[in-house]
Amino acid sequence: MTSLSSLVTIERHILDQQGQHPGATGRLTSLLYDIALAAKLIARETTRAGIANILGATSDENVHGEKQQKLDVYADQVIFRMNDHTGRVCVMASEEHDDLLPIPAHHQPGYYVLIYDPLDGSSNIDVNASIGTIFAIHRKITPGDGHGTMDDVLQPGSRLVAAAYVIYGSSTMLVYSTGNGVHGFTLDPSVGEFLLSHPDIRIPAPGQYYSVNHGHHKYWSPGIRHYVAWLQALEDTDRQPLEHRYIGSMIADFHRNLLRGGVFVYPANERRPNGKLRLTYEAQPLAFIAAQAGGYASDGIGDILDLQPRDLHQRVPVFMGNRDLVEKAEWFLRRFDRDLLAEYEKRR
Ligand code: AHG
Ligand code: MN
Ligand code: MN
């Protein structure tokens, strides 16, 4: 039997962490706890998906013209509703909505900005593979106590107050950082609590895996082709290749590489000159977590955390994981993709 003294709930952990910050008001603790609660509700629906007849696409498309899955809609609404009336959030933004999600007029706006990808890896819902949710939290930077604006949402990742993701896999896990290391909790469904299972996660070295969609090889630049060939040690007799894993759910691929060491890559390609992933609610929060775990995230030129977003749904090339593996990508791009990088830099 587990000794009770070794059980650390997410609530206690967040409180302890906040306690280390003089002047902490507990508002962030409460916000993270609200997020954990939303995650439990989404986890419950993911496990009941088949039975509850919630599988399958709705007839709507989201702002990117992709078919919305029913779970996307559910997750999106749960997160909004859990946070629209608490007085802790001044504005929200989600992958599923073109514009900002204001706090309803009859509720008091709060101090934090919440940006989220409600369901990441949604093409995996119908085939029962791992999916996730991603959260990014900023402080309000515009003056006054009122509602947040686009300026509050479009902040560099280096200013994040906290980031978290939830992975709905063989078990449900919540991984978060408030800038004081990375901590992982596993949901115990029998008691309905997230319990500390992975304290102080550090990305192990050397990296073991690389994750990239090889089906896009045809559209890759010379730099990406050379980089992936290097990961595979094709021209190197005395170096072992990295193992390849790719499920098409960034959270699942990122999580594996965080625990085992490795690099997740979603580069720009001929058809997607800025890559596919979105800066504010996919790349920034994971870059923050990667850095807090001792890793690094780059857009191929430099640190993703230094990028100033221009648009809520802006896309960005992504290389993240062990620092040496990510810096190697930057090296290959500098060497083989000079003109492409110069073009990208103008849009950056
Ligand atoms: P989302 O489901 O939120 O739209 O994100 C899907 C993303 C990401 O999770 C994954 O890494 C990537 O799309 C997969 O894209 P490809 O199928 O092009 O590899
Ligand atoms: Mn996503
Ligand atoms: Mn999504």
mmCIF file of N, CA, C and O in Angstrom, residues 6 17 20 86 107 114 116 138 145 157 180 189 208 210 223 239-240 244 247 268 277 316:
data_model
loop_
_atom_site.group_PDB
_atom_site.id
_atom_site.type_symbol
_atom_site.label_atom_id
_atom_site.label_comp_id
_atom_site.label_asym_id
_atom_site.label_seq_id
_atom_site.Cartn_x
_atom_site.Cartn_y
_atom_site.Cartn_z
ATOM 1 N N SER A 6 3.476 9.981 1.354
ATOM 2 C CA SER A 6 4.174 10.190 0.085
ATOM 3 C C SER A 6 3.213 10.672 -1.017
ATOM 4 O O SER A 6 3.631 10.909 -2.141
ATOM 5 N N GLN A 17 4.834 25.177 -4.120
ATOM 6 C CA GLN A 17 5.673 25.912 -5.074
ATOM 7 C C GLN A 17 5.445 27.407 -4.935
ATOM 8 O O GLN A 17 6.380 28.191 -4.929
ATOM 9 N N GLN A 20 6.992 29.274 -2.139
ATOM 10 C CA GLN A 20 8.408 29.646 -2.246
ATOM 11 C C GLN A 20 8.596 31.037 -2.827
ATOM 12 O O GLN A 20 9.679 31.592 -2.830
ATOM 13 N N THR A 86 -14.237 33.089 -12.678
ATOM 14 C CA THR A 86 -13.496 32.910 -11.427
ATOM 15 C C THR A 86 -12.855 34.196 -10.929
ATOM 16 O O THR A 86 -12.371 34.251 -9.801
ATOM 17 N N HIS A 107 -19.147 39.087 -15.397
ATOM 18 C CA HIS A 107 -18.131 38.538 -14.492
ATOM 19 C C HIS A 107 -16.942 39.485 -14.390
ATOM 20 O O HIS A 107 -16.647 40.230 -15.319
ATOM 21 N N LEU A 114 -5.130 33.403 -20.380
ATOM 22 C CA LEU A 114 -5.081 31.950 -20.591
ATOM 23 C C LEU A 114 -5.256 31.641 -22.074
ATOM 24 O O LEU A 114 -6.259 31.998 -22.681
ATOM 25 N N TYR A 116 -4.999 28.467 -24.986
ATOM 26 C CA TYR A 116 -4.981 27.000 -24.967
ATOM 27 C C TYR A 116 -5.280 26.348 -26.301
ATOM 28 O O TYR A 116 -5.957 26.908 -27.158
ATOM 29 N N HIS A 138 -0.067 33.880 -19.231
ATOM 30 C CA HIS A 138 0.692 35.122 -19.112
ATOM 31 C C HIS A 138 0.062 36.016 -18.051
ATOM 32 O O HIS A 138 -1.105 35.866 -17.712
ATOM 33 N N ASP A 145 -7.452 47.392 -14.491
ATOM 34 C CA ASP A 145 -7.973 46.130 -13.954
ATOM 35 C C ASP A 145 -8.962 45.455 -14.892
ATOM 36 O O ASP A 145 -9.539 44.433 -14.559
ATOM 37 N N GLY A 157 7.314 34.058 -25.340
ATOM 38 C CA GLY A 157 7.271 32.914 -24.430
ATOM 39 C C GLY A 157 8.136 33.106 -23.201
ATOM 40 O O GLY A 157 7.885 32.526 -22.144
ATOM 41 N N ASN A 180 9.893 26.913 -12.204
ATOM 42 C CA ASN A 180 10.645 26.350 -11.101
ATOM 43 C C ASN A 180 10.763 24.830 -11.326
ATOM 44 O O ASN A 180 10.355 24.028 -10.501
ATOM 45 N N PRO A 189 -7.689 7.565 -11.238
ATOM 46 C CA PRO A 189 -9.123 7.688 -11.518
ATOM 47 C C PRO A 189 -9.976 7.229 -10.336
ATOM 48 O O PRO A 189 -11.106 7.684 -10.178
ATOM 49 N N GLN A 208 17.445 9.870 -27.187
ATOM 50 C CA GLN A 208 17.258 8.515 -27.702
ATOM 51 C C GLN A 208 16.403 8.498 -28.968
ATOM 52 O O GLN A 208 16.539 7.624 -29.810
ATOM 53 N N TYR A 210 14.089 10.567 -32.255
ATOM 54 C CA TYR A 210 13.696 11.756 -33.025
ATOM 55 C C TYR A 210 12.304 11.524 -33.577
ATOM 56 O O TYR A 210 11.914 10.401 -33.888
ATOM 57 N N GLY A 223 18.449 21.475 -46.004
ATOM 58 C CA GLY A 223 18.894 21.501 -44.597
ATOM 59 C C GLY A 223 18.202 20.428 -43.770
ATOM 60 O O GLY A 223 18.851 19.731 -42.973
ATOM 61 N N ARG A 239 28.778 6.095 -35.226
ATOM 62 C CA ARG A 239 27.737 6.682 -34.382
ATOM 63 C C ARG A 239 26.437 5.911 -34.590
ATOM 64 O O ARG A 239 26.081 5.558 -35.712
ATOM 65 N N GLN A 240 25.729 5.645 -33.476
ATOM 66 C CA GLN A 240 24.437 4.946 -33.561
ATOM 67 C C GLN A 240 23.360 5.910 -34.041
ATOM 68 O O GLN A 240 23.338 7.059 -33.593
ATOM 69 N N HIS A 244 13.436 6.229 -34.254
ATOM 70 C CA HIS A 244 12.381 7.118 -34.745
ATOM 71 C C HIS A 244 11.024 6.759 -34.149
ATOM 72 O O HIS A 244 10.662 5.582 -34.090
ATOM 73 N N ILE A 247 3.836 9.842 -33.744
ATOM 74 C CA ILE A 247 2.441 9.419 -33.679
ATOM 75 C C ILE A 247 1.499 10.454 -34.291
ATOM 76 O O ILE A 247 0.342 10.170 -34.581
ATOM 77 N N ALA A 268 9.554 23.878 -41.340
ATOM 78 C CA ALA A 268 8.943 24.476 -42.522
ATOM 79 C C ALA A 268 9.156 23.491 -43.670
ATOM 80 O O ALA A 268 10.131 22.748 -43.669
ATOM 81 N N LEU A 277 2.747 24.155 -36.798
ATOM 82 C CA LEU A 277 2.358 24.371 -35.399
ATOM 83 C C LEU A 277 2.226 25.850 -35.085
ATOM 84 O O LEU A 277 2.877 26.694 -35.704
ATOM 85 N N VAL A 316 4.817 28.433 -36.765
ATOM 86 C CA VAL A 316 6.268 28.561 -36.556
ATOM 87 C C VAL A 316 6.917 27.181 -36.724
ATOM 88 O O VAL A 316 6.356 26.177 -36.297
#
